[in-house]
Short mmCIF file of C-alpha atoms in Angstrom, two decimals:
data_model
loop_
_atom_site.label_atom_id
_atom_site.label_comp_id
_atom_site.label_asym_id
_atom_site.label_seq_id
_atom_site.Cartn_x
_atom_site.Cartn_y
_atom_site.Cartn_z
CA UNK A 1 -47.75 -6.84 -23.11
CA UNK A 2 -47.39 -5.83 -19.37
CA UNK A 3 -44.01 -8.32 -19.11
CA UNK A 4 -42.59 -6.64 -22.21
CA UNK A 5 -43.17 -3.26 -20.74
CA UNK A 6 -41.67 -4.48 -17.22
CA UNK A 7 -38.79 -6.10 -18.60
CA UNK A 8 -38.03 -3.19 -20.98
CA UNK A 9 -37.60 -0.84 -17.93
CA UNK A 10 -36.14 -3.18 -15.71
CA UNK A 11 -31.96 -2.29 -16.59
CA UNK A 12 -29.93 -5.30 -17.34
CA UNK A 13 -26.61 -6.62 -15.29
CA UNK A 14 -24.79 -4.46 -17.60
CA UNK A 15 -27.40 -1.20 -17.25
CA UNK A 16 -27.51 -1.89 -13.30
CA UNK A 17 -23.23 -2.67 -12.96
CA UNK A 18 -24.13 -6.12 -11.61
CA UNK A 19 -20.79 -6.84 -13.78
CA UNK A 20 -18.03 -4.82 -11.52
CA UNK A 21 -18.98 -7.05 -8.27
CA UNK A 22 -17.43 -10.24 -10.09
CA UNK A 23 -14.63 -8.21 -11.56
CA UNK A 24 -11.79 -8.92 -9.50
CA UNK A 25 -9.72 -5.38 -11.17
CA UNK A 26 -13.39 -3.28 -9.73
CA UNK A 27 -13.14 -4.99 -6.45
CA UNK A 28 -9.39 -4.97 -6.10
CA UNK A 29 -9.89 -1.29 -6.52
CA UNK A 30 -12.76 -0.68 -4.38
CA UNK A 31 -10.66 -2.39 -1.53
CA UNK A 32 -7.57 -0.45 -1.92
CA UNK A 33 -9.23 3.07 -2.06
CA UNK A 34 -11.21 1.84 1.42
CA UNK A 35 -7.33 0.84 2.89
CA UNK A 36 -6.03 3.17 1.59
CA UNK A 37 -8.44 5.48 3.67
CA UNK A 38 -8.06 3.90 6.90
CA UNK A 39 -3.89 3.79 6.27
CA UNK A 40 -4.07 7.54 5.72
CA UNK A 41 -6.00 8.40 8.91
CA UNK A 42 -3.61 5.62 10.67
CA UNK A 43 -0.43 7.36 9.87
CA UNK A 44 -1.95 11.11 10.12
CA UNK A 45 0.21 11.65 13.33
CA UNK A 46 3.22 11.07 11.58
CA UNK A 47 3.13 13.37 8.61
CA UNK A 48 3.85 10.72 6.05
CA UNK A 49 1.53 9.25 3.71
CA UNK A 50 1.91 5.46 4.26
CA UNK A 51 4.02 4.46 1.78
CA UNK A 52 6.89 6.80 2.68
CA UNK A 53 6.15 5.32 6.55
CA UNK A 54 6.38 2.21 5.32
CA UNK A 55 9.72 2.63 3.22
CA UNK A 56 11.54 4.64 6.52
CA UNK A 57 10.45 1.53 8.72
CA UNK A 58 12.58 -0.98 5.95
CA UNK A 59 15.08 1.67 6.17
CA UNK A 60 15.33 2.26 9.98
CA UNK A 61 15.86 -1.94 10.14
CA UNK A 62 18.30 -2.05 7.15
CA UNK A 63 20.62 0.53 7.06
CA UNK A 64 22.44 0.98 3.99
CA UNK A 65 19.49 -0.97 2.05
CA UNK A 66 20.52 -0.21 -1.94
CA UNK A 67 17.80 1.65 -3.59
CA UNK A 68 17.40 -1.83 -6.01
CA UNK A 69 16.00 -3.81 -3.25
CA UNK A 70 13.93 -0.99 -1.87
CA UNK A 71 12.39 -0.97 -4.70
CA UNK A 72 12.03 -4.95 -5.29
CA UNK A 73 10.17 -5.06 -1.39
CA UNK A 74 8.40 -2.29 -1.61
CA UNK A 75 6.79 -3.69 -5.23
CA UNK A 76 7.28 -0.18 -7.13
CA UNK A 77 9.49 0.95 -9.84
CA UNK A 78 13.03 2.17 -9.43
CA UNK A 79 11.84 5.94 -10.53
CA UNK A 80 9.02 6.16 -7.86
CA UNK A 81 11.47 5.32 -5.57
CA UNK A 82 13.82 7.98 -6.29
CA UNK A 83 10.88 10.60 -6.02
CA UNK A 84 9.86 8.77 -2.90
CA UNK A 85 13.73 9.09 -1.39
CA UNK A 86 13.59 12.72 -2.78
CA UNK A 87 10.78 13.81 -1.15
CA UNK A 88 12.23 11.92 2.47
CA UNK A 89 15.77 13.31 1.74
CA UNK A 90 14.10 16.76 1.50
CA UNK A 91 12.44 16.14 5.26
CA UNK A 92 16.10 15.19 6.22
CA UNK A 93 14.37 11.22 6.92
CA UNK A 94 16.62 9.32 5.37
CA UNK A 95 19.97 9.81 3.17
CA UNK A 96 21.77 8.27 0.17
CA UNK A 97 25.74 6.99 -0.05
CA UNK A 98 26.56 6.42 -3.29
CA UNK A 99 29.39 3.21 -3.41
CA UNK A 100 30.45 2.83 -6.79
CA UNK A 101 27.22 2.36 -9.01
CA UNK A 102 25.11 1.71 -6.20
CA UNK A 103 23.61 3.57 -4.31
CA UNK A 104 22.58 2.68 -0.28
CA UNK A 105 19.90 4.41 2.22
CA UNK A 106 20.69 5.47 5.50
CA UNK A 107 17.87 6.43 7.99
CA UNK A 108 18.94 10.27 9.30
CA UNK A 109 19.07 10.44 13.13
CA UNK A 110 15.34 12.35 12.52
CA UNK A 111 13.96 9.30 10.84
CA UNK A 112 15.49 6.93 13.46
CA UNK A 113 13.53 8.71 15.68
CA UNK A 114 10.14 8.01 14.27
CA UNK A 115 10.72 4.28 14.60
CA UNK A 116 8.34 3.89 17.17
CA UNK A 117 5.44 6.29 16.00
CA UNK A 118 5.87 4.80 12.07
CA UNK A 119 5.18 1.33 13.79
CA UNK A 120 2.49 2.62 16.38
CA UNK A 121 1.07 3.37 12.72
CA UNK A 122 1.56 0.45 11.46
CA UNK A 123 -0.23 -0.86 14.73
CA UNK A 124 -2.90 1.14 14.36
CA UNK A 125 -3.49 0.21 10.68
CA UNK A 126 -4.11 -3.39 11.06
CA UNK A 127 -6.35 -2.97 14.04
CA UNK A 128 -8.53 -0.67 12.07
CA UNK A 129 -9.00 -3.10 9.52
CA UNK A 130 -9.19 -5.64 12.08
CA UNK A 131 -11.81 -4.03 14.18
CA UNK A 132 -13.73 -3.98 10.48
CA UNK A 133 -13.10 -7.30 9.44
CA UNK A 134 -12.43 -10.01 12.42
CA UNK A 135 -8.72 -11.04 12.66
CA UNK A 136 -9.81 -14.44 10.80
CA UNK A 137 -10.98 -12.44 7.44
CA UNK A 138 -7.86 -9.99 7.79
CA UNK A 139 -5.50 -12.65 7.66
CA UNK A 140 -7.00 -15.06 5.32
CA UNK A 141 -7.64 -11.55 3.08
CA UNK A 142 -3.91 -10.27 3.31
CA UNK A 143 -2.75 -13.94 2.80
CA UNK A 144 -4.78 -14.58 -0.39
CA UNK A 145 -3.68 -11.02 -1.75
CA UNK A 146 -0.03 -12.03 -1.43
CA UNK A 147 -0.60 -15.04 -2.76
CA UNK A 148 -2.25 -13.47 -6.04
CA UNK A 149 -0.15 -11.20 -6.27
CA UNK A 150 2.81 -13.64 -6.75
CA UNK A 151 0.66 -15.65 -9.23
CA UNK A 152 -0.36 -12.85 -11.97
CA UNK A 153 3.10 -11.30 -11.79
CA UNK A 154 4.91 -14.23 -12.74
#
């Protein structure tokens, strides 16, 4: 009788969440909100929230990059890349040209001049997650991510 009152209080895997730390989705998830933290305080000094760091830097070293393959490297959708390019237009970062039916992005003298602080960021990123996880992990971590990635998209 004392076992069946133990094990009826005791929660199960699914009463305890046991479950989420073999779910890849839960622990994808967990990992990006904890980058995602450290990337924000990395790129604090610039004003930008990472992404929009990150899509000036592709800018800054391609000049005249079309919107299409801005969108194809940066892995998101042609419309959140035209709210993205918005917002930077509106901080007079970068600037469009349309050609026809396409359309290119040109850094603005202002955004050329962040090149160094958006890759100081960028820096400053990877050795936070560095300092966290051993250069060994990082990589192996950031090269097993771009593998999956490639894997369940196709």
């Amino acid at each position: 009788m004392t076992n069946e009152i133990n094990n009826a209080t005791k929660p199960s895997s699914e009463e305890d969440g046991a479950f989420l730390h073999s779910c890849m989705y839960f622990t994808t998830n967990r990992l990006s909100r904890a980058i995602t933290r450290l990337a924000d305080d990395a790129f604090a000094v610039t004003g930008l929230a990472p992404a929009y760091g990150y899509l000036v830097r592709l800018v800054i070293a391609n000049p005249g990059i079309t919107q299409k393959e801005l969108s194809e490297k940066l892995y998101i959708t042609p419309s959140t890349l035209t709210r993205f390019i918005d917002k930077l237009e509106g901080k007079q970062l970068v600037e469009r040209q349309v050609q026809g039916k396409t359309v290119l992005v040109y850094p603005t003298e202002k955004g050329t001049a962040m090149k160094e602080t958006l890759r100081e960021a960028s820096k400053r990123l990877k050795a936070a997650y560095v300092a966290k996880l051993g250069k060994e992990l990082a990589d192996m971590l950031t090269s097993m991510q771009e593998s999956s990635s490639e894997l369940l998209e196709n």
